[in-house]
Coordinates of C-alpha atoms and ligand atoms in Angstrom, one line a residue:
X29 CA 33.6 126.1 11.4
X30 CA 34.5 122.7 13.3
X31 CA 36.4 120.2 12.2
X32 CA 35.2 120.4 8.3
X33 CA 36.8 116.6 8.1
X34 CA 34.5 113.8 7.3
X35 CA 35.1 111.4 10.0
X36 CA 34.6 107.9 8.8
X37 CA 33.3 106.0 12.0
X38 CA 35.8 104.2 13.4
X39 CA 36.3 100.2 14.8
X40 CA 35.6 101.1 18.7
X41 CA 36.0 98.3 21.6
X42 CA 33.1 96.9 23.3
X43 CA 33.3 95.0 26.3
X44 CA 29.7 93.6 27.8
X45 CA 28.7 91.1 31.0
X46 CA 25.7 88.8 31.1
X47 CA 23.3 90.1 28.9
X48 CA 24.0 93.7 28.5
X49 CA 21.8 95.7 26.1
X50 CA 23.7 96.6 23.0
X51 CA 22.0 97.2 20.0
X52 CA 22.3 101.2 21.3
X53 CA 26.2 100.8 20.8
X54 CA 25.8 99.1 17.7
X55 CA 23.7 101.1 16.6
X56 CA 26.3 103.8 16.9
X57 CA 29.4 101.9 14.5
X58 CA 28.9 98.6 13.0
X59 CA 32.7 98.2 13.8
X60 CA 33.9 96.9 16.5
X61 CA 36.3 94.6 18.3
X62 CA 33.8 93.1 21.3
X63 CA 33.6 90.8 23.6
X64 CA 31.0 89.3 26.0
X65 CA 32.1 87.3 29.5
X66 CA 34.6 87.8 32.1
X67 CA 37.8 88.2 31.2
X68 CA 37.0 91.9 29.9
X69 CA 40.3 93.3 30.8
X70 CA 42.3 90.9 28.8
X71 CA 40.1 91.7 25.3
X72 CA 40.3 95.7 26.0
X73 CA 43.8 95.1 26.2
X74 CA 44.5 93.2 23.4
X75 CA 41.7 94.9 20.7
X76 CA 42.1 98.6 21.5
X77 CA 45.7 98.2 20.7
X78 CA 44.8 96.6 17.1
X79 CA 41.7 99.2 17.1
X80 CA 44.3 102.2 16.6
X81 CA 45.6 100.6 13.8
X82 CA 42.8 98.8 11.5
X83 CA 42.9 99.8 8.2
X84 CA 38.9 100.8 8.6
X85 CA 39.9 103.9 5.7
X86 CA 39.7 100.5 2.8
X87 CA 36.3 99.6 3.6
X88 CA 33.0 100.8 1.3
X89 CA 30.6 102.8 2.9
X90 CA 27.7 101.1 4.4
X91 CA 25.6 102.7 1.9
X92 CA 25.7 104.7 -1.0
X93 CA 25.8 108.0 0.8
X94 CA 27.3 111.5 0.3
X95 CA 28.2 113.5 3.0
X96 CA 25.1 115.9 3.9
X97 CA 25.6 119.5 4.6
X98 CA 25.3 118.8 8.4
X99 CA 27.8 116.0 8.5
X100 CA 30.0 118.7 6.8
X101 CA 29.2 121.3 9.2
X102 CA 29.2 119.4 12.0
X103 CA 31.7 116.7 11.0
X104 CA 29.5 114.0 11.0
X105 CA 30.7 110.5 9.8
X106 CA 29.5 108.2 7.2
X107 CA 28.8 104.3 8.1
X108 CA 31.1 102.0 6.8
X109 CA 30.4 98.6 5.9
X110 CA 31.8 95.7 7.7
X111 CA 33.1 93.6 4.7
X112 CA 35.8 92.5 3.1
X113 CA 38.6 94.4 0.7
X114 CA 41.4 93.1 -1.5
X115 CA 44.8 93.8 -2.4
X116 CA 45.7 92.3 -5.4
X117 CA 49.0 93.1 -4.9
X118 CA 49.7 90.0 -2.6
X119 CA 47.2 88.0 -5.0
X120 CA 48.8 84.5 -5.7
X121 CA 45.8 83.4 -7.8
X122 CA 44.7 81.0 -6.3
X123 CA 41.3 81.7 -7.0
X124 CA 39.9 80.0 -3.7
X125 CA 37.9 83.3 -3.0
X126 CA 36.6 83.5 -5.9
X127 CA 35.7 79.7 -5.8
X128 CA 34.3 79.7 -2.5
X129 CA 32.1 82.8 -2.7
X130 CA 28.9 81.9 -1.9
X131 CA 27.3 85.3 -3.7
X132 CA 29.3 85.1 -6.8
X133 CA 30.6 88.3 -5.6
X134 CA 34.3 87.9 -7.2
X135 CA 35.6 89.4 -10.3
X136 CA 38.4 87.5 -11.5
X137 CA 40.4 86.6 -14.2
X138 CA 43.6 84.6 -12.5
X139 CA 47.0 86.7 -13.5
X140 CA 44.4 89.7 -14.4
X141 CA 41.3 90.8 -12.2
X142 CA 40.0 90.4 -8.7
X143 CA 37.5 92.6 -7.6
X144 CA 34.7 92.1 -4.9
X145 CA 31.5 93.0 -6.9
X146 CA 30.1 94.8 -3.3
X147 CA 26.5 95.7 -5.1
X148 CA 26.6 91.2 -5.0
X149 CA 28.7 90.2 -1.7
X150 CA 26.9 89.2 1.5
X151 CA 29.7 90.4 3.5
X152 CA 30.2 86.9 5.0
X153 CA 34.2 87.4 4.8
X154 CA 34.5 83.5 3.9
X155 CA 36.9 84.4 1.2
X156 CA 39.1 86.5 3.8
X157 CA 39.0 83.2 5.6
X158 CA 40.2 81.0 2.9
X159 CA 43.0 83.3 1.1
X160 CA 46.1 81.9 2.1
X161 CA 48.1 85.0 2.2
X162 CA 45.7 88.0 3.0
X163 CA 45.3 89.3 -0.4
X164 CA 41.6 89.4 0.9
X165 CA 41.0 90.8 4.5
X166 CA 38.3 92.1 6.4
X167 CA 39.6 95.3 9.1
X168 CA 37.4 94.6 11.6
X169 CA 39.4 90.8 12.1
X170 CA 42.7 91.9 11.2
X171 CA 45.5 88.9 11.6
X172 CA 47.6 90.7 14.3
X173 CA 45.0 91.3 16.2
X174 CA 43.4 87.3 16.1
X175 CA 47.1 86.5 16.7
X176 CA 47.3 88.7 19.7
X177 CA 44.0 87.0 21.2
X178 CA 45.2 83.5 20.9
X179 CA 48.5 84.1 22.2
X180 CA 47.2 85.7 25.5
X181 CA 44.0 83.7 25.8
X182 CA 43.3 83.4 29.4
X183 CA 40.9 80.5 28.5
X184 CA 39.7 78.5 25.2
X185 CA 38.8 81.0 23.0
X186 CA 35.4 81.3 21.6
X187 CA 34.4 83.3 18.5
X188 CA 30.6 84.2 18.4
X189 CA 28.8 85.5 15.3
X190 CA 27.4 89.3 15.6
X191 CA 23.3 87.5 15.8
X192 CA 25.1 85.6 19.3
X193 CA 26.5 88.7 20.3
X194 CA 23.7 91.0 20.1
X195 CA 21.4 88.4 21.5
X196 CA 22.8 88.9 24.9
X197 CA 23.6 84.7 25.8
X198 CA 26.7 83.6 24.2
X199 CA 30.0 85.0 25.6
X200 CA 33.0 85.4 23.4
X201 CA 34.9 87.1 20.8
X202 CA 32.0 88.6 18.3
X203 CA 33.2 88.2 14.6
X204 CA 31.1 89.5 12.2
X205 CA 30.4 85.7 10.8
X206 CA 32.1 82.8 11.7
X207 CA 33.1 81.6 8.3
X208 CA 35.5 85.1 7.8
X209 CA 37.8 83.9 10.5
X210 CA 40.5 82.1 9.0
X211 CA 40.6 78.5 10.1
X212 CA 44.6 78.0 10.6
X213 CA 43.6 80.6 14.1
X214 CA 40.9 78.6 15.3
X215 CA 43.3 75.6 15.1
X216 CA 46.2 77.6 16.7
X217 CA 43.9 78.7 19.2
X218 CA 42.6 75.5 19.4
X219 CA 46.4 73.9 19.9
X220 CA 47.1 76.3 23.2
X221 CA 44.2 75.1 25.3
X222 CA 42.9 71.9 23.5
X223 CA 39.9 73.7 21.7
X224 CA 38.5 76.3 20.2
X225 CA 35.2 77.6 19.4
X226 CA 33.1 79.1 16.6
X227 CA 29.5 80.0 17.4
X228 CA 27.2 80.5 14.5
X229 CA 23.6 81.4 16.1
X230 CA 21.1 82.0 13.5
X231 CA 22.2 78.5 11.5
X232 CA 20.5 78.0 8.6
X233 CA 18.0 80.0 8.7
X234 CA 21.0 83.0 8.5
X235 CA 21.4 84.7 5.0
X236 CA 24.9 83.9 5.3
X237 CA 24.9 80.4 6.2
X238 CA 26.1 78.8 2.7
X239 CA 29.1 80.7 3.7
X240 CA 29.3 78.9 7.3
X241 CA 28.6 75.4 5.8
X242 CA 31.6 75.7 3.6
X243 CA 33.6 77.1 6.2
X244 CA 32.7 74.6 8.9
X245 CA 33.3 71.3 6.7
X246 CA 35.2 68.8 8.8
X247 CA 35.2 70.5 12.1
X248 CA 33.6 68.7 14.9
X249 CA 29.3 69.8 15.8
X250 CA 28.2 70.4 19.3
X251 CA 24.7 72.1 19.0
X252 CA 25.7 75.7 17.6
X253 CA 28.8 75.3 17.7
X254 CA 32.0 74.6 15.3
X255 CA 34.6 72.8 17.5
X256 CA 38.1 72.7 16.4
X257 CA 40.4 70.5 18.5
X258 CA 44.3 70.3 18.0
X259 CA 47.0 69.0 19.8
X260 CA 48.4 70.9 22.5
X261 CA 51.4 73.1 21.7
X262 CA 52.7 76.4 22.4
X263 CA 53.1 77.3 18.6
X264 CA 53.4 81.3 18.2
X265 CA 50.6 82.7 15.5
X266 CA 51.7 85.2 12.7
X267 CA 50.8 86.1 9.9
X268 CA 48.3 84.2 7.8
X269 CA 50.3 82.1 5.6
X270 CA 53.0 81.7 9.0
X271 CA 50.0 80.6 10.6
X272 CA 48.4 78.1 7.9
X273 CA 51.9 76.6 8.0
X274 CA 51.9 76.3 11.7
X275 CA 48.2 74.8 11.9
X276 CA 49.2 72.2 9.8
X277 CA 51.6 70.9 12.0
X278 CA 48.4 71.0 14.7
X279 CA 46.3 68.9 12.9
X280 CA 44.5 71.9 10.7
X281 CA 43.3 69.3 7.4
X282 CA 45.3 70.6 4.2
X283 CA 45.1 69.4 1.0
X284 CA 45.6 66.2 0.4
X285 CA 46.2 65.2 -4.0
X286 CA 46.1 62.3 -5.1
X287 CA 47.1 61.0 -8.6
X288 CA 46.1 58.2 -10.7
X289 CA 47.6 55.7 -13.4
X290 CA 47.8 57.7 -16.7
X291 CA 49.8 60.6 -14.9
X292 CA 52.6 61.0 -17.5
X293 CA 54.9 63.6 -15.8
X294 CA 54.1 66.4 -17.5
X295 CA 54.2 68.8 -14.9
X296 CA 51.4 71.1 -15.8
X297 CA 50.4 70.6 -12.2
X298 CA 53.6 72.0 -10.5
X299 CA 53.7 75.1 -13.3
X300 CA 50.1 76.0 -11.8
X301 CA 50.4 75.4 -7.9
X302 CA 50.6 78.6 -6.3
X303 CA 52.0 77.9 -3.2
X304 CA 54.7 75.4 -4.6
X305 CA 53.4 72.6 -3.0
X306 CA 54.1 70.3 -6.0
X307 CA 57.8 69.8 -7.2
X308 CA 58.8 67.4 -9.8
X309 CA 62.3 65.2 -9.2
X310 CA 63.6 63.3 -11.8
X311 CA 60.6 60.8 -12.9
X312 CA 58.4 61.5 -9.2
X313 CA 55.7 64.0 -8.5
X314 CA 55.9 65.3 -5.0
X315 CA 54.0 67.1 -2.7
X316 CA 54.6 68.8 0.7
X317 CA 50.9 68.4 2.2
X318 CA 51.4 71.8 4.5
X319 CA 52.1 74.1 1.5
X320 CA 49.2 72.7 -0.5
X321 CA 45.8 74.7 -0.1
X322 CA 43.4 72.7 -1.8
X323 CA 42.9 75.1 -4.2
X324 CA 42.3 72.7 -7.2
X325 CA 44.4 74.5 -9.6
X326 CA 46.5 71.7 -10.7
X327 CA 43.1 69.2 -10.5
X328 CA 41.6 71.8 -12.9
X329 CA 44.5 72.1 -15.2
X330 CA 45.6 68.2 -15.3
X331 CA 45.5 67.1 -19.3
X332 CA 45.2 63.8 -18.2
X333 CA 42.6 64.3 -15.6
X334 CA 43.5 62.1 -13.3
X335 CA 44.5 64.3 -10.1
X336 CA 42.1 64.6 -7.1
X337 CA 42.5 66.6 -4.2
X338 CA 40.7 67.2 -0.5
X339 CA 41.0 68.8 2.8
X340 CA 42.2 66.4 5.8
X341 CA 44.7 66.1 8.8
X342 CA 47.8 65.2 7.7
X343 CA 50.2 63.1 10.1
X344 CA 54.0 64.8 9.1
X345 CA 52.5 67.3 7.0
X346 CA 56.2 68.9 6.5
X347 CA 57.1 65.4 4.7
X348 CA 56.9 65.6 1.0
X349 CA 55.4 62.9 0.0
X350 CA 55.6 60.8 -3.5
X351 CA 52.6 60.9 -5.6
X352 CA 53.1 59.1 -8.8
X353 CA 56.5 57.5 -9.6
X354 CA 57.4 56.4 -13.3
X355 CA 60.4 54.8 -15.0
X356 CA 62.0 56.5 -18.2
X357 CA 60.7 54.8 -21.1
X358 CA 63.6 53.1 -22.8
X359 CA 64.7 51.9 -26.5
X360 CA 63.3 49.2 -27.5
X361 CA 66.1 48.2 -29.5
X362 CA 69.4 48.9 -27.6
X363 CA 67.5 49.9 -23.9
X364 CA 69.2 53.3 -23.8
X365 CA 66.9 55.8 -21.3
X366 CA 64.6 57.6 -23.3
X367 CA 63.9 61.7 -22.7
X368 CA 60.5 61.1 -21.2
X369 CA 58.3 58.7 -19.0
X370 CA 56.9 55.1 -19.9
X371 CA 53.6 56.5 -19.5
X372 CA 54.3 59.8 -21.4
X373 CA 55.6 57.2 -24.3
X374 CA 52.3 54.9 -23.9
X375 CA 50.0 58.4 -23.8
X376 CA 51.9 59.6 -27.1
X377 CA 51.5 55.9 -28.7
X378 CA 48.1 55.8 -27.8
X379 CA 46.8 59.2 -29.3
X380 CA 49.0 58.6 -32.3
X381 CA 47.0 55.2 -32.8
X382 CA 44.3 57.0 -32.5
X383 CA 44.6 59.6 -35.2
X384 CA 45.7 56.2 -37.3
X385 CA 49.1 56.9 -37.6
X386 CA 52.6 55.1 -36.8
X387 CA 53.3 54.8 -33.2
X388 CA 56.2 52.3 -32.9
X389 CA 58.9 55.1 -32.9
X390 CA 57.9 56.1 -29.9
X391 CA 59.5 53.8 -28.4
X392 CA 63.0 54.2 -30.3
X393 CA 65.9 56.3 -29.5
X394 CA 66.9 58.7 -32.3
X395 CA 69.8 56.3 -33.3
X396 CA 67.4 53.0 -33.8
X397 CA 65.0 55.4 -35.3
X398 CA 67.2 56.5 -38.1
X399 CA 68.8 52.9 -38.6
X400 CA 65.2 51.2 -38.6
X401 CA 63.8 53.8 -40.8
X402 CA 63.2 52.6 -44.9
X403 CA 66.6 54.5 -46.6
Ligands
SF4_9 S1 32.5 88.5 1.8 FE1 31.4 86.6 1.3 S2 29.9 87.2 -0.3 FE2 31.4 88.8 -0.1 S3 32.9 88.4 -1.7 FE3 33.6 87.5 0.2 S4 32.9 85.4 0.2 FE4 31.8 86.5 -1.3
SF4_10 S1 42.2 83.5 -2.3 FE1 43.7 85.2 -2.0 S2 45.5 84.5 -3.1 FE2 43.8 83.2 -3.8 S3 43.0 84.2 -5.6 FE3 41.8 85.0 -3.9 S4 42.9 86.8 -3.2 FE4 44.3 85.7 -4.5
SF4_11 S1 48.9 71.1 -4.9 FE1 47.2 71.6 -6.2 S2 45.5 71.9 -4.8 FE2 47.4 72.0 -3.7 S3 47.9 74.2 -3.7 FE3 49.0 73.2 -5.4 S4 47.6 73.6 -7.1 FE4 46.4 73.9 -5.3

């Protein structure tokens, strides 16, 4: 009786010329490492060395299907879907997927849940491009195997939507959608020949196009095209946080916070960042641009709501850099250093004024405090 095994299709390689036919392939698996245009040996290479190993057992299948008698007979396969999965064991909670879903399609509860609702998710994989350290990913654009393309690019590397690919013009890599490849390669891609690429072909007209909108903000427009330019340098990629480091130093935008007067030092901010980005030393707030993410965590969780953050280039991006500096409040009897900042002090003063009560102590160490009390 045959090979009784189900046999989950598998990622296969597809290498096409000019305008090759190739919905019948498709047809066939909807995964697939392909490329179009004429460095064809170089892809096969490269892909059916990372087609061995995807992880293609995590993903759903294309439809809600049980296997039929014949497929068990005859060891047919069921479709899988090409989407994203998650491993919530390398979660940081950040929450960026879940923020940048276009589809809603994230159960989460940061510290607790994080589940793609599949019944809900466009399969856009924008939220495997913006984890920081692939606790989402999509196996049919596994790290290695973006890595492995951009470090043996004969050429600038172009990544064309599956719409491009099947339409028979465009040459380059085919990704399922643009906005699921993570931008740190594009940039490192970018940084060995110049440029990189990122065709989206349907624009917005295409279901998925909220997803490519958010993905695409700040890179450079030419026509369909997402241009990402970087300077040149023959920086290695890894692995996906290795890499976001490393595009940093390229040029890739990070997050850039900013804080405003009324910041008293608490340091709710640094307890929340993720990715440590934020470090408090002595009566300064810090930040290391490259570590930081933009993932608005310590905006969101700022009592005194006066943190902003935003994506952009970053000259030294290594260089911590001071965002709010305060004094230690002092006595204002004998000048002795108090435990906390001059704007924690004025904060405290201000809110006790408000709730009409005494505020003056405050500002006294614990010696003038008990002499200046009333015995
Ligand atoms: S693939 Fe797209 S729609 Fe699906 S969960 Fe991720 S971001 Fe949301
Ligand atoms: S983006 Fe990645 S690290 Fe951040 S919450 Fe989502 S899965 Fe976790
Ligand atoms: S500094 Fe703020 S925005 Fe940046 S990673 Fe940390 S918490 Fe997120």
């Amino acid at each position: 009786m045959g090979s009784a095994v189900i046999r989950r299709d598998k990622p296969s390689v597809l290498v096409v010329r000019g305008r090759e036919d190739v919905t019948r392939l498709l047809s066939q698996t909807p995964l697939f490492f392909a490329y179009r245009g004429p460095h064809g040996d170089w892809f096969k290479e490269v892909a059916e060395r990372h087609a061995e190993s995807a992880e293609w057992h995590l993903l759903p299948p294309a439809e809600s299907k049980a296997a039929t008698r014949r497929e068990l007979l005859t060891g047919g396969f069921i479709r899988l879907r090409d989407t994203v999965v998650v491993d919530q064991s390398r979660c940081i909670w950040c929450g960026l997927c879940a923020k940048s879903c276009p589809a809603s399609a994230f159960e989460y509860v940061e510290g607790k849940t994080l589940r793609v609702k599949y019944e809900v998710c466009i399969d856009c994989g924008l939220c495997n491009a913006v984890c920081p350290v692939a606790a989402v990913k999509m196996p049919s654009l596994p790290d290695g195997y973006l890595a492995d393309l951009i470090k043996t690019a004969p050429g600038p590397l172009k990544f064309i939507c599956d719409y491009a690919f099947q339409d028979g013009e465009e040459e380059g890599v085919r990704v399922k959608c643009i906005a699921a490849v993570p931008r740190q390669y594009l940039y490192l891609a970018a940084a060995r020949h110049g440029e990189a690429r990122a065709h989206c072909f349907r624009g917005e007209t295409c279901p998925l196009w909220p997803a490519v909108e958010r993905w695409g903000a700040g890179l450079r427009r030419e026509g369909e095209d997402f241009v990402a330019q970087a300077e040149r340098s023959p920086l290695q990629p890894g692995d996906r946080w290795h890499t976001w480091m490393l595009g940093a130093a390229v040029g890739m935008p990070v997050g850039v916070v900013k804080v405003a007067e009324g910041c008293t030092l608490c340091g709710a901010c640094v307890n929340v960042c993720p990715t440590n980005a934020l470090t408090l030393r002595g009566h300064e707030l810090r930040l290391t641009p490259a570590l930081c993410v933009a993932c608005g965590l310590c905006v969101d969780k700022c009592p005194e709501k006066v943190m902003t953050v935003e994506l952009a280039p970053v000259p030294n991006p290594y260089e911590t850099k001071t965002l709010f500096r305060d004094q230690p409040a002092r006595c204002r009897l004998c000048g002795r250093e108090l435990p906390y900042t001059e704007s924690m002090a004025r904060r405290v003063a201000q809110r006790l004024r408000e709730s009409r009560l005494p505020s003056d102590h405050v500002y006294l160490c614990e010696e003038c405090r008990l002499k200046s009390s009333p015995a």
